[in-house]
């Protein structure tokens, strides 16, 4: 049975600064949770608190409903896999995989069986005699994974484990991690600043900014209903466009141009920003006229960088026939978001 994890009101202060603030999260048995946020937002600190390398200033950590806040790291049986592998450079892959078992007193035969089993699972059987420095990044990361798996931990924590790999290998390893999760059915917490990695791996995503949770949800719910402007801007590529329209007598203006909107839209009563993703802008015969600045060919689509008055706007389209100077667009108003200009929260329609 996989383990559950509960983080209750966790805050962490280094000297005078809080790097995690009132962090509450329930992770179900066998769940794959991605913690996503920019550099310095507290992701690594959170993992270090879960595995016991750091103490929370306030709050508690529960593993399978037992309070483990004061337990030593080795009592927790939680494995942490890093970006830089943390392997013993002068020991063989076999020794790297087996050393912990040896220290725990397992017999040679049992160790051999376990190492062979894990090596087969990760496709590194041919590397057992080699040393880490003679291996590629992807191979090293597999060995690091193997060293974590062989301990049969209750929970896996991953700290940006794919950041050192090239783009192709990252995609391959993502796929491998996904099938590993399926095969092991162990609870996994995966920290990254890469939204694509989080969206493709996480069953649940937690978005963190300056140590404060911004939103928790499935990848789809976060993309389709971002809780605030920060989340809306962080998730999705190319980034969402934002405008601060002027409202006069119920009419909306952006960059001096009047923007027609359907009667189903109610203009917020507070100061607001309007957000629309580049792919949710229709480019054929629309009523909003834009000046084209440049084209960015993406292979399967075009990004068109435009201006409306002083405002920049990016469109994404698969339509290949473009005028070179101007374009008439319309917003897909079902995909338009309104955010409170003061605190950034989503204003629901
Ligand atoms: P990155 O993606 O760059 O690794 P992160 O989201 O993992 O960043 P953390 O490493 O958790 O962020 O750091 C959060 C903040 O806490 C940073 O401002 C960092 O400088 C600070 N910090 C981390 N560890 C300590 C420490 N031991 N003493 C003082 N400040 C620390």
PDB file of C-alpha atoms in Angstrom, residues 195 199 215 218-226 231-232 235-238 240 277-280 316 335 337:
ATOM      1  CA  UNK A 195       5.799  24.118 -16.508  1.00  0.00           C
ATOM      2  CA  UNK A 199       1.963  19.578 -16.679  1.00  0.00           C
ATOM      3  CA  UNK A 215      -3.184  27.169  -6.702  1.00  0.00           C
ATOM      4  CA  UNK A 218      -5.058  19.109 -12.101  1.00  0.00           C
ATOM      5  CA  UNK A 219      -3.038  20.375 -15.079  1.00  0.00           C
ATOM      6  CA  UNK A 220      -6.285  20.966 -16.988  1.00  0.00           C
ATOM      7  CA  UNK A 221      -7.998  22.899 -14.199  1.00  0.00           C
ATOM      8  CA  UNK A 222      -4.978  25.118 -13.691  1.00  0.00           C
ATOM      9  CA  UNK A 223      -4.679  25.868 -17.405  1.00  0.00           C
ATOM     10  CA  UNK A 224      -8.401  26.434 -17.918  1.00  0.00           C
ATOM     11  CA  UNK A 225      -9.121  28.306 -14.722  1.00  0.00           C
ATOM     12  CA  UNK A 226      -5.992  29.955 -13.323  1.00  0.00           C
ATOM     13  CA  UNK A 231      -0.653  31.353 -12.463  1.00  0.00           C
ATOM     14  CA  UNK A 232      -2.145  32.479 -15.785  1.00  0.00           C
ATOM     15  CA  UNK A 235       1.283  28.260 -17.214  1.00  0.00           C
ATOM     16  CA  UNK A 236       1.042  28.015 -20.988  1.00  0.00           C
ATOM     17  CA  UNK A 237       3.416  28.773 -23.833  1.00  0.00           C
ATOM     18  CA  UNK A 238       3.454  31.277 -25.471  1.00  0.00           C
ATOM     19  CA  UNK A 240      -0.984  34.803 -22.021  1.00  0.00           C
ATOM     20  CA  UNK A 277      -3.888  33.195 -24.619  1.00  0.00           C
ATOM     21  CA  UNK A 278      -2.231  33.594 -28.050  1.00  0.00           C
ATOM     22  CA  UNK A 279      -4.056  30.542 -29.416  1.00  0.00           C
ATOM     23  CA  UNK A 280      -7.465  31.884 -28.360  1.00  0.00           C
ATOM     24  CA  UNK A 316      -0.622  31.842 -32.446  1.00  0.00           C
ATOM     25  CA  UNK A 335     -11.456  32.091 -23.316  1.00  0.00           C
ATOM     26  CA  UNK A 337     -10.036  36.031 -18.336  1.00  0.00           C
TER      27      UNK A 337
END
